[in-house]
Amino acid sequence: MRFMVIIKANKDTEAGVMPSEQLLTEMGKFNEELVNAGVMLAGDGLHPSSKGARVKFSGDKTTVIDGPFTETKELIAGFWMWNVKSKEEAIEWVRRCPNPTGEESEIEIRQVFEASDFGDEFTPELREQEDRIRAKAAQQNS
């Protein structure tokens, strides 16, 4: 099962403070362990919310709100996409992770929906469309 592992932002990540060489080295080693174990599917750090935007939907209308966003503890500084056997395995991997900010920090683990989670609403035609889209995206990214 796939999990998104979300590194929460803090005031430093939102200020654009880059990780130290030591933290980059430790994270590189951890990422290498994840890849060697067949766990890591993807992962990246994110620029501060000041360089981002939100698009708010209200019925058919959209509103664009440029960053920065104020609730720092609810923002994301980076993520991984992992393939593990269980949430418990994901938790064990996160416990082995270097502290991503070097200070008090938080990592959130969220399971990714699979096609089977959507039940009958996800018709065979929609599944076929989803398979085509994923295959094309994988081809474009290879």
Short mmCIF file of C-alpha atoms in Angstrom, two decimals:
data_model
loop_
_atom_site.label_atom_id
_atom_site.label_comp_id
_atom_site.label_asym_id
_atom_site.label_seq_id
_atom_site.Cartn_x
_atom_site.Cartn_y
_atom_site.Cartn_z
CA MET A 1 0.00 0.00 0.00
CA ARG A 2 1.12 3.49 -0.74
CA PHE A 3 1.54 6.26 1.80
CA MET A 4 2.32 9.91 1.42
CA VAL A 5 4.72 10.97 4.15
CA ILE A 6 4.42 14.69 4.71
CA ILE A 7 7.05 16.87 6.37
CA LYS A 8 5.37 19.81 8.03
CA ALA A 9 6.77 23.31 7.53
CA ASN A 10 8.08 25.55 10.28
CA LYS A 11 9.22 29.17 10.43
CA ASP A 12 12.63 28.31 8.98
CA THR A 13 11.31 26.33 6.01
CA GLU A 14 8.80 29.11 5.37
CA ALA A 15 11.65 31.66 5.50
CA GLY A 16 13.51 29.68 2.85
CA VAL A 17 16.31 28.54 5.19
CA MET A 18 18.09 25.69 3.44
CA PRO A 19 19.10 22.50 5.30
CA SER A 20 22.68 22.17 6.53
CA GLU A 21 25.22 20.00 4.73
CA GLN A 22 25.00 17.55 7.64
CA LEU A 23 21.21 17.24 7.35
CA LEU A 24 21.42 16.88 3.55
CA THR A 25 24.00 14.12 4.05
CA GLU A 26 21.83 12.31 6.63
CA MET A 27 18.72 12.64 4.44
CA GLY A 28 20.63 11.38 1.41
CA LYS A 29 21.69 8.30 3.37
CA PHE A 30 18.11 7.75 4.61
CA ASN A 31 16.71 8.14 1.09
CA GLU A 32 19.26 5.64 -0.18
CA GLU A 33 18.08 3.14 2.47
CA LEU A 34 14.46 3.72 1.38
CA VAL A 35 15.32 3.13 -2.28
CA ASN A 36 17.42 0.04 -1.53
CA ALA A 37 14.51 -1.40 0.49
CA GLY A 38 12.10 -0.75 -2.41
CA VAL A 39 10.07 1.67 -0.28
CA MET A 40 10.61 5.09 -1.86
CA LEU A 41 8.59 5.89 -4.99
CA ALA A 42 9.16 9.65 -5.00
CA GLY A 43 10.12 12.50 -2.73
CA ASP A 44 10.99 16.18 -2.84
CA GLY A 45 11.27 19.29 -0.75
CA LEU A 46 8.99 22.24 -1.43
CA HIS A 47 9.71 25.93 -1.73
CA PRO A 48 8.14 28.20 0.93
CA SER A 49 4.45 29.01 0.57
CA SER A 50 5.43 32.59 -0.37
CA LYS A 51 6.30 31.18 -3.79
CA GLY A 52 3.04 29.27 -4.06
CA ALA A 53 -0.63 29.93 -4.58
CA ARG A 54 -3.95 28.44 -3.63
CA VAL A 55 -6.94 28.16 -5.90
CA LYS A 56 -10.19 28.34 -3.98
CA PHE A 57 -13.35 26.86 -5.49
CA SER A 58 -16.86 28.11 -4.80
CA GLY A 59 -19.35 26.47 -7.11
CA ASP A 60 -18.17 27.27 -10.64
CA LYS A 61 -15.98 30.20 -9.56
CA THR A 62 -12.30 30.09 -8.67
CA THR A 63 -10.20 32.56 -6.73
CA VAL A 64 -6.42 32.56 -6.71
CA ILE A 65 -4.70 33.45 -3.44
CA ASP A 66 -0.96 34.04 -3.59
CA GLY A 67 1.24 32.92 -0.68
CA PRO A 68 2.60 33.20 1.88
CA PHE A 69 0.02 31.44 4.01
CA THR A 70 -0.21 32.14 7.72
CA GLU A 71 -0.85 28.78 9.40
CA THR A 72 2.76 27.55 9.23
CA LYS A 73 2.11 24.36 11.19
CA GLU A 74 -0.44 23.28 8.59
CA LEU A 75 1.90 23.84 5.63
CA ILE A 76 4.03 21.23 3.90
CA ALA A 77 7.80 21.53 3.51
CA GLY A 78 8.37 18.26 1.68
CA PHE A 79 7.07 14.80 1.02
CA TRP A 80 7.82 11.22 0.13
CA MET A 81 5.65 8.66 -1.59
CA TRP A 82 6.33 5.21 -0.13
CA ASN A 83 5.19 1.70 -0.95
CA VAL A 84 5.06 -0.33 2.28
CA LYS A 85 3.07 -3.27 3.66
CA SER A 86 1.27 -1.31 6.39
CA LYS A 87 0.92 1.98 8.24
CA GLU A 88 3.03 0.43 11.01
CA GLU A 89 5.90 -0.14 8.56
CA ALA A 90 5.61 3.49 7.42
CA ILE A 91 5.74 4.61 11.06
CA GLU A 92 8.87 2.52 11.65
CA TRP A 93 10.57 4.11 8.63
CA VAL A 94 9.62 7.60 9.82
CA ARG A 95 11.10 6.85 13.25
CA ARG A 96 14.42 6.11 11.50
CA CYS A 97 14.30 9.42 9.59
CA PRO A 98 16.72 12.19 10.55
CA ASN A 99 14.88 15.12 12.16
CA PRO A 100 13.94 17.04 8.99
CA THR A 101 14.35 20.50 10.48
CA GLY A 102 16.82 19.84 13.28
CA GLU A 103 14.30 21.39 15.68
CA GLU A 104 10.86 20.37 16.84
CA SER A 105 9.16 19.01 13.78
CA GLU A 106 6.33 16.78 12.66
CA ILE A 107 5.87 14.24 9.89
CA GLU A 108 2.39 13.12 8.87
CA ILE A 109 1.62 9.74 7.29
CA ARG A 110 -1.43 9.43 5.02
CA GLN A 111 -2.52 6.37 3.08
CA VAL A 112 -3.14 6.90 -0.62
CA PHE A 113 -6.43 5.70 -2.09
CA GLU A 114 -6.24 2.73 -4.42
CA ALA A 115 -8.77 2.12 -7.23
CA SER A 116 -10.43 -0.65 -5.19
CA ASP A 117 -11.21 1.86 -2.40
CA PHE A 118 -13.77 3.64 -4.60
CA GLY A 119 -16.10 0.62 -4.97
CA ASP A 120 -18.81 0.48 -7.64
CA GLU A 121 -18.63 4.23 -8.29
CA PHE A 122 -15.31 3.59 -10.01
CA THR A 123 -16.74 1.85 -13.07
CA PRO A 124 -14.69 -0.40 -15.40
CA GLU A 125 -14.64 2.50 -17.92
CA LEU A 126 -13.25 4.88 -15.28
CA ARG A 127 -10.67 2.27 -14.22
CA GLU A 128 -9.58 1.86 -17.84
CA GLN A 129 -9.28 5.63 -18.20
CA GLU A 130 -7.25 5.80 -14.97
CA ASP A 131 -4.93 3.03 -16.17
CA ARG A 132 -4.40 4.86 -19.50
CA ILE A 133 -3.62 8.14 -17.71
CA ARG A 134 -1.16 6.51 -15.31
CA ALA A 135 0.59 4.62 -18.13
CA LYS A 136 0.93 7.81 -20.17
CA ALA A 137 2.22 9.80 -17.18
CA ALA A 138 4.77 7.07 -16.41
CA GLN A 139 5.89 7.07 -20.03
CA GLN A 140 6.30 10.87 -20.03
CA ASN A 141 8.35 10.72 -16.81
CA SER A 142 10.69 7.92 -17.93
#
